[in-house]
JSON list of C-alpha atoms in Angstrom, two decimals:
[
{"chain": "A", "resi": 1374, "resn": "UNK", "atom": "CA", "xyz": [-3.13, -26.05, 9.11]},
{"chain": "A", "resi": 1375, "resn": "UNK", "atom": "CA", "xyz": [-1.00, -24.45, 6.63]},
{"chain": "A", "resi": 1376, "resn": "UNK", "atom": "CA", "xyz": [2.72, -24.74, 6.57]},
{"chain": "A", "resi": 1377, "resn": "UNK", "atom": "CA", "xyz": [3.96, -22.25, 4.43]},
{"chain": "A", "resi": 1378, "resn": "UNK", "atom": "CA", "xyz": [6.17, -19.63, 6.08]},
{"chain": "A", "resi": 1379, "resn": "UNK", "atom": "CA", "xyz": [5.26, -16.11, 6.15]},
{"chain": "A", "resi": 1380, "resn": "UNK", "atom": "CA", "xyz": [7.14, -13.37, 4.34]},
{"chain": "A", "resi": 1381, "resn": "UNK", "atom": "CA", "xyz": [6.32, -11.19, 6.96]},
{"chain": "A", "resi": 1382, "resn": "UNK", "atom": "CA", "xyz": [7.93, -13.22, 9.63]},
{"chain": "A", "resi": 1383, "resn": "UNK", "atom": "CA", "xyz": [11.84, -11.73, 9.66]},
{"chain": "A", "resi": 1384, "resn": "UNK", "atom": "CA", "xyz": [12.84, -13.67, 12.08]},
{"chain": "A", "resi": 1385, "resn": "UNK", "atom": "CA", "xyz": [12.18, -17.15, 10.15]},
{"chain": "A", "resi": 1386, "resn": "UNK", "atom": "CA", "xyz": [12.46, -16.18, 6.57]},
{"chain": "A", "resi": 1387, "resn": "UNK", "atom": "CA", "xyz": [16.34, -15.27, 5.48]},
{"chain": "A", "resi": 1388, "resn": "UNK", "atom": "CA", "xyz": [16.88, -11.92, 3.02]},
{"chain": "A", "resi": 1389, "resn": "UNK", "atom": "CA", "xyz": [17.73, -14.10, 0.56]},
{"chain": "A", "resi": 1390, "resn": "UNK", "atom": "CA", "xyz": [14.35, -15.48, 0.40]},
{"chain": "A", "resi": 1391, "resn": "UNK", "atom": "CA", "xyz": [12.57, -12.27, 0.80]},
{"chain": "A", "resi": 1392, "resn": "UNK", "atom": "CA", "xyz": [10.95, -11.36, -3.19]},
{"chain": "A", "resi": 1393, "resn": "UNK", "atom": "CA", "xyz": [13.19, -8.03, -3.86]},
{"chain": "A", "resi": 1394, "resn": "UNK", "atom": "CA", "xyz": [11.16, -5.28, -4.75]},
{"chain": "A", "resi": 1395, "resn": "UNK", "atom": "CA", "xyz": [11.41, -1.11, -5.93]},
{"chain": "A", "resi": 1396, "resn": "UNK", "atom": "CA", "xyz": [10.03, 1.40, -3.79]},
{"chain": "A", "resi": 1397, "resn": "UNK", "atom": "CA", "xyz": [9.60, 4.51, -6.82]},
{"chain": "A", "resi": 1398, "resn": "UNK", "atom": "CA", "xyz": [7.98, 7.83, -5.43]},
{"chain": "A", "resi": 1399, "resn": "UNK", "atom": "CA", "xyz": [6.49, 9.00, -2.21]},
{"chain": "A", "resi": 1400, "resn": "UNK", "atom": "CA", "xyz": [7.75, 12.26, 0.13]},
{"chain": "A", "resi": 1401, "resn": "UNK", "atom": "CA", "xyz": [11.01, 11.70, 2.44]},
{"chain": "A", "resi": 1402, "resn": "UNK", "atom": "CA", "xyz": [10.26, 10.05, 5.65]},
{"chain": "A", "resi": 1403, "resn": "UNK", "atom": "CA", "xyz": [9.72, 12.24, 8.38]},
{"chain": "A", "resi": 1404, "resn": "UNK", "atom": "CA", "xyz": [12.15, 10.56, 11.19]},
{"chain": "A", "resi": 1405, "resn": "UNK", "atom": "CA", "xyz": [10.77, 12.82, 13.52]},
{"chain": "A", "resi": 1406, "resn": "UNK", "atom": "CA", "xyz": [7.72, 11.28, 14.45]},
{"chain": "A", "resi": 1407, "resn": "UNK", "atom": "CA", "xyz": [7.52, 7.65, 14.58]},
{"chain": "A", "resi": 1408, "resn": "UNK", "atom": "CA", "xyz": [4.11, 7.36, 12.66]},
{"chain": "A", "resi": 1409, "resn": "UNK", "atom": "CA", "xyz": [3.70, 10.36, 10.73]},
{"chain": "A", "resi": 1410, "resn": "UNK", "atom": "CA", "xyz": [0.41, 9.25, 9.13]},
{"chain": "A", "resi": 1411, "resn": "UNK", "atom": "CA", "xyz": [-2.80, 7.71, 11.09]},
{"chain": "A", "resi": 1412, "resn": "UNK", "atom": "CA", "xyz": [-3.53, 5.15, 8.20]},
{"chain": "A", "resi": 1413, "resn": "UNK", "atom": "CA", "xyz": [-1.42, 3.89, 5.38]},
{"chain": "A", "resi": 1414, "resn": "UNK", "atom": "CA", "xyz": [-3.94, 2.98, 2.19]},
{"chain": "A", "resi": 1415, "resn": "UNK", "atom": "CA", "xyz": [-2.38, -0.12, 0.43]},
{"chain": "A", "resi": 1416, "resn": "UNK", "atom": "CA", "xyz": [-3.54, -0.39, -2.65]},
{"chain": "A", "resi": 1417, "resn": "UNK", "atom": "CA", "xyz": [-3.44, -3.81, -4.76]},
{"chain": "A", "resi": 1418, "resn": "UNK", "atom": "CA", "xyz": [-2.97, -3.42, -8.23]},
{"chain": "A", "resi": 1419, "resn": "UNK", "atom": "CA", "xyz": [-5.39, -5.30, -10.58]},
{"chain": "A", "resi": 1420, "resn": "UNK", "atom": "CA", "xyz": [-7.54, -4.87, -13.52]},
{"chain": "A", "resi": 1421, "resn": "UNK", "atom": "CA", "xyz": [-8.34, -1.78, -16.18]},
{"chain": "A", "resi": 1422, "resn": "UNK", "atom": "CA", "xyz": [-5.46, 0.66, -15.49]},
{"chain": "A", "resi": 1423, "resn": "UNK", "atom": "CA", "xyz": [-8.34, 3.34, -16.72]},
{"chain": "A", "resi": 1424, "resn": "UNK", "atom": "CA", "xyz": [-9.24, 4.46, -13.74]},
{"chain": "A", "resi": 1425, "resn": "UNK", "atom": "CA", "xyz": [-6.11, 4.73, -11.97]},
{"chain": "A", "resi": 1426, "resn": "UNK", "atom": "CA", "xyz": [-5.76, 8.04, -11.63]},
{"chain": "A", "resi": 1427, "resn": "UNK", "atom": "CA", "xyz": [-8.93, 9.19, -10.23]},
{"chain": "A", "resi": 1428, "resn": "UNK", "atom": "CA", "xyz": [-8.36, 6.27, -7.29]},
{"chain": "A", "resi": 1429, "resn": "UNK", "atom": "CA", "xyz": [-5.14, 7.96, -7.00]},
{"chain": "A", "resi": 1430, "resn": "UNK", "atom": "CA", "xyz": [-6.65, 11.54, -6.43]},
{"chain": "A", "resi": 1431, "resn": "UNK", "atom": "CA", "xyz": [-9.44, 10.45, -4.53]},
{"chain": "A", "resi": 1432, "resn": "UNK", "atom": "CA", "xyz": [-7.27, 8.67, -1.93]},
{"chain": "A", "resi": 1433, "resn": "UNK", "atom": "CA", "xyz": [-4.36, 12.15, -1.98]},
{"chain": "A", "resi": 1434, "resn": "UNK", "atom": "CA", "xyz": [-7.39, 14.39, -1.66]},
{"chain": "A", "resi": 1435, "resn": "UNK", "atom": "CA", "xyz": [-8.64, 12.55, 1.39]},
{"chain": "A", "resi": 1436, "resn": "UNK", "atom": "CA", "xyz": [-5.76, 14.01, 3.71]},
{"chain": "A", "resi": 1437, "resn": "UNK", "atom": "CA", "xyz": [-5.73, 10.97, 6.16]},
{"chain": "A", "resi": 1438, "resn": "UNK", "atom": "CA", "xyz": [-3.04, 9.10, 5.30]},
{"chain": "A", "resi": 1439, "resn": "UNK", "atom": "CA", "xyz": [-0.10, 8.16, 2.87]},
{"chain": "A", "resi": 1440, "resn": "UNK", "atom": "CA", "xyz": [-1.07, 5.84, -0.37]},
{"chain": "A", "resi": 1441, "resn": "UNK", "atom": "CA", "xyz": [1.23, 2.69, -1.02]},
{"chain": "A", "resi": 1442, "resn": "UNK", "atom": "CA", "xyz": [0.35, 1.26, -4.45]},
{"chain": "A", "resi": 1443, "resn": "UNK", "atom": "CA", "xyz": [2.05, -2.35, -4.99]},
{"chain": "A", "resi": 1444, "resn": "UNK", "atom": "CA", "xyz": [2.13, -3.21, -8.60]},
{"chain": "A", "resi": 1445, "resn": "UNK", "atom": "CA", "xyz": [2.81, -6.65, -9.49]},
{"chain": "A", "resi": 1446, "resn": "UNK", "atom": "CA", "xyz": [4.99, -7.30, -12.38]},
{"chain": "A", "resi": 1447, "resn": "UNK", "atom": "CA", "xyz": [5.12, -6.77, -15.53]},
{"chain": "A", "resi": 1448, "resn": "UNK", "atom": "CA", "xyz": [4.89, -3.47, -14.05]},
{"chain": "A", "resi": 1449, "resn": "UNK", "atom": "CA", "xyz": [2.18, -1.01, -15.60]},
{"chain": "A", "resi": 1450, "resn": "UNK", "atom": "CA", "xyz": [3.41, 1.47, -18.30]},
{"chain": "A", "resi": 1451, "resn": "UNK", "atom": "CA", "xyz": [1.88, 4.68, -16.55]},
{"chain": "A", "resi": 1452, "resn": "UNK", "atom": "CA", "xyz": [3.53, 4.09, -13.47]},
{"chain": "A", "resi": 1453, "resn": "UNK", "atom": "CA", "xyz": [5.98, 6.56, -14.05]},
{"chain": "A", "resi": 1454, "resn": "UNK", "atom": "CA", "xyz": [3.28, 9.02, -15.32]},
{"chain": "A", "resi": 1455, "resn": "UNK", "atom": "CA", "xyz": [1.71, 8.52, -11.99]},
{"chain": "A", "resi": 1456, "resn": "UNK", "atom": "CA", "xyz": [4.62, 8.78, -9.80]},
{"chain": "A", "resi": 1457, "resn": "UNK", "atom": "CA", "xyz": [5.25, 12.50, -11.71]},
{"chain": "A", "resi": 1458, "resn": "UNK", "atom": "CA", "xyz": [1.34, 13.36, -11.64]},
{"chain": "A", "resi": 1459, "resn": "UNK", "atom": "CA", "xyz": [0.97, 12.44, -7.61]},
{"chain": "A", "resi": 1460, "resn": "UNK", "atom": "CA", "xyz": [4.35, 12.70, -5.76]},
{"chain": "A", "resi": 1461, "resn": "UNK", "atom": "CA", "xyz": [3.68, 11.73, -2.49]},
{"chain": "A", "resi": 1462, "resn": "UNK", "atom": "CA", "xyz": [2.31, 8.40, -3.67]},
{"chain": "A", "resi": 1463, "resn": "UNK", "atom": "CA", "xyz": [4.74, 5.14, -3.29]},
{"chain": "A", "resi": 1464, "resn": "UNK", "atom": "CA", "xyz": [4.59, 2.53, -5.69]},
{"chain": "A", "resi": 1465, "resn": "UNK", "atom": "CA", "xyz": [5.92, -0.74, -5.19]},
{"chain": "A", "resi": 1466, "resn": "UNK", "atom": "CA", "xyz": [7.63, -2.37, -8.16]},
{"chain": "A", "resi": 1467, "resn": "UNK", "atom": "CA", "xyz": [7.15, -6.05, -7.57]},
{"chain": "A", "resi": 1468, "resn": "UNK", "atom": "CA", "xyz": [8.96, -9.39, -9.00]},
{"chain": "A", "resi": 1469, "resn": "UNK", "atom": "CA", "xyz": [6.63, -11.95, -11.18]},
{"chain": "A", "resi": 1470, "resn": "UNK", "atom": "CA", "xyz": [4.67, -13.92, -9.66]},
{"chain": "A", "resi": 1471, "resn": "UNK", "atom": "CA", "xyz": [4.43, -12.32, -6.46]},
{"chain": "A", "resi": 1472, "resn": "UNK", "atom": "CA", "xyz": [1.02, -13.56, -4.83]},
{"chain": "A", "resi": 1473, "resn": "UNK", "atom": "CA", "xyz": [-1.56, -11.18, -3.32]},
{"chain": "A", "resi": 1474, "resn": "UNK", "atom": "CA", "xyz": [-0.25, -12.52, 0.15]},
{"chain": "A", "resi": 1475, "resn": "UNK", "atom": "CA", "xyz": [3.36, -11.76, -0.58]},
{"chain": "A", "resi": 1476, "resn": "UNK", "atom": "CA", "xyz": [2.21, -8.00, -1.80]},
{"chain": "A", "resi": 1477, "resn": "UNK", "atom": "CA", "xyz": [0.32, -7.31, 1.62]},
{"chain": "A", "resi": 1478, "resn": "UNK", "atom": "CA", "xyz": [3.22, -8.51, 3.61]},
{"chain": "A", "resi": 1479, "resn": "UNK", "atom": "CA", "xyz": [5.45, -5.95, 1.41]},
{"chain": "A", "resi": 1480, "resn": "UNK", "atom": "CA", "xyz": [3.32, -3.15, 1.80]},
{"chain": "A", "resi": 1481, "resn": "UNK", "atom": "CA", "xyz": [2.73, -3.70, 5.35]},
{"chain": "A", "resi": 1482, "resn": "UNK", "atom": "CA", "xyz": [6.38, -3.86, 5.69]},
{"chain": "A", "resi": 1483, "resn": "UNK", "atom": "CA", "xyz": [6.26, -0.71, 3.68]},
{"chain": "A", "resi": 1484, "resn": "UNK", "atom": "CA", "xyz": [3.77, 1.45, 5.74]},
{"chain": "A", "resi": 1485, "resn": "UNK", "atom": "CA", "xyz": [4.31, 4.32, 7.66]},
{"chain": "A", "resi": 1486, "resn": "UNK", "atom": "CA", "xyz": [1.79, 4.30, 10.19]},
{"chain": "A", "resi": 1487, "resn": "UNK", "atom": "CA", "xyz": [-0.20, 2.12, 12.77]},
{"chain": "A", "resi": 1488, "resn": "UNK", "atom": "CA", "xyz": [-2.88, 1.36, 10.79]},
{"chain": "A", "resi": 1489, "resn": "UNK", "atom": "CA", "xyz": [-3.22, -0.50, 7.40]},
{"chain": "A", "resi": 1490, "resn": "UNK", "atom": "CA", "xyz": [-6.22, -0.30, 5.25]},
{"chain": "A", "resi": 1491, "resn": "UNK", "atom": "CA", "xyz": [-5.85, -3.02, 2.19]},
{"chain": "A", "resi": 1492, "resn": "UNK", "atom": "CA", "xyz": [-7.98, -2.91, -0.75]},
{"chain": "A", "resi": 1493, "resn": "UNK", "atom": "CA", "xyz": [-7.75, -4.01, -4.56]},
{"chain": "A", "resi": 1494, "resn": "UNK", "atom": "CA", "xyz": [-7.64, -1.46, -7.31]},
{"chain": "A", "resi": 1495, "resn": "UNK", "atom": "CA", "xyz": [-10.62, -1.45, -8.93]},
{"chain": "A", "resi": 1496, "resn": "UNK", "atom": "CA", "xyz": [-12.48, -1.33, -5.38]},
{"chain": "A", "resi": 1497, "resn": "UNK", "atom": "CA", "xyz": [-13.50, 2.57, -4.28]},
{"chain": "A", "resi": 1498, "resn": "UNK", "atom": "CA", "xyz": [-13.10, 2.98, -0.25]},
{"chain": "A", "resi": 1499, "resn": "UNK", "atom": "CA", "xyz": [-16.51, 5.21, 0.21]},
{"chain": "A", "resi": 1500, "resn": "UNK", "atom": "CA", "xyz": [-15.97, 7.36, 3.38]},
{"chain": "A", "resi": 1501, "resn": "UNK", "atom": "CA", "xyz": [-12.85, 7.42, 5.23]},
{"chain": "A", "resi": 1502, "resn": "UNK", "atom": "CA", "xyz": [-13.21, 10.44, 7.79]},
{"chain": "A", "resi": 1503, "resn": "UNK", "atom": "CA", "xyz": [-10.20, 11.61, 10.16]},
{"chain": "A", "resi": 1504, "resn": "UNK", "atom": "CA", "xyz": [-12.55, 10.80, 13.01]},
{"chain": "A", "resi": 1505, "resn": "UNK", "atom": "CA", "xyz": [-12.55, 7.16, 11.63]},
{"chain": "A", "resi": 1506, "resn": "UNK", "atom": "CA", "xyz": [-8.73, 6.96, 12.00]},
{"chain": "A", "resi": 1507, "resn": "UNK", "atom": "CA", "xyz": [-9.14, 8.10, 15.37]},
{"chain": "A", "resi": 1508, "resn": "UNK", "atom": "CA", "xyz": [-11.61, 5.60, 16.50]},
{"chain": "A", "resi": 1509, "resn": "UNK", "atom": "CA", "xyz": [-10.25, 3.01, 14.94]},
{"chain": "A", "resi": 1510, "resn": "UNK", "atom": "CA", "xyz": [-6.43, 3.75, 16.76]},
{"chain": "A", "resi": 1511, "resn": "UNK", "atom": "CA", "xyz": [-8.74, 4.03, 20.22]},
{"chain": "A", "resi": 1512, "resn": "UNK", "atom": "CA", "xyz": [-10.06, 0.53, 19.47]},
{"chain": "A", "resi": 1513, "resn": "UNK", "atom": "CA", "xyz": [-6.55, -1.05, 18.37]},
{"chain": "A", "resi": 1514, "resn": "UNK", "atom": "CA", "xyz": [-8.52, -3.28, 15.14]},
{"chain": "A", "resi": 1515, "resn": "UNK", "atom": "CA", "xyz": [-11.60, -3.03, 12.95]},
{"chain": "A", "resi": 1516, "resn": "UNK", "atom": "CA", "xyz": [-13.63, -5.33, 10.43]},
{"chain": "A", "resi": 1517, "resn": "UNK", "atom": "CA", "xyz": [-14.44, -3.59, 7.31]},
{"chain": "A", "resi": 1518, "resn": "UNK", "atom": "CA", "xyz": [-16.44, -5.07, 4.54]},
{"chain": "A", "resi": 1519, "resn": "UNK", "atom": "CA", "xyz": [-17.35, -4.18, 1.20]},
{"chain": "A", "resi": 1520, "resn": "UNK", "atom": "CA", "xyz": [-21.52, -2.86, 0.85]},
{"chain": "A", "resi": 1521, "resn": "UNK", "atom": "CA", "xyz": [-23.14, -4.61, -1.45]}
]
């Protein structure tokens, strides 16, 4: 049984406590609608920034969703070269030593929408299809594991 509190649990853990973080990029938020995506892709940042950008396209190109990119600190020098090169990207700016449990609980904080799919940089999400989204949101959850 594990004791340690969770960040994501407001009601226990005081702002104080709460790792401050910067939220650079990403379109205005549509107040309008109260999810105005179907899936939020979280993205963990780790590993060779080379291919960076194409992830980044890839995931904008798809059309289902907003990206949240949480980069741990020190915080990449072509962050701000990405936040020009794909504006409706948001990139979380996050303190040292911020653990991989403490950036999911920011970025789900983060999201914009229902659903959350997490994955690690240097991992490539294969096929994502609208009709996904919408099966998934029919089914409330889904298991998704990496092919080997």
């Amino acid at each position: 049984m594990s004791t340690t509190r969770s960040t994501s649990d407001r009601g226990l853990r005081p702002q104080a406590d709460r790792p401050p973080y910067t939220v650079v990029g990403g379109p205005r938020w549509d107040r309008i609608r109260k999810y105005p995506y179907g899936i939020t892709f979280l993205v963990l940042a780790r590993g060779d920034r080379l291919f960076r950008a194409g992830l980044l396209a890839d995931l904008c190109a798809r059309g289902t969703g907003e990206t949240v990119w949480a980069e741990p600190a020190p915080a990449s020098p072509d962050v701000e070269q990405l936040t020009r090169d794909f504006p409706d990207v948001r990139f979380l700016l996050l303190p040292p030593g911020c653990t991989p449990g403490e950036m999911i609980n920011i970025g789900m904080a983060e999201a914009r929408a229902p659903l959350v799919f997490c994955f690690w940089s240097d991992q490539r999400p294969s096929t994502f299809p609208p009709a996904a989204v919408a099966a998934v949101e029919s089914m409330g959850a889904a298991c998704v594991l990496p092919a080997a």
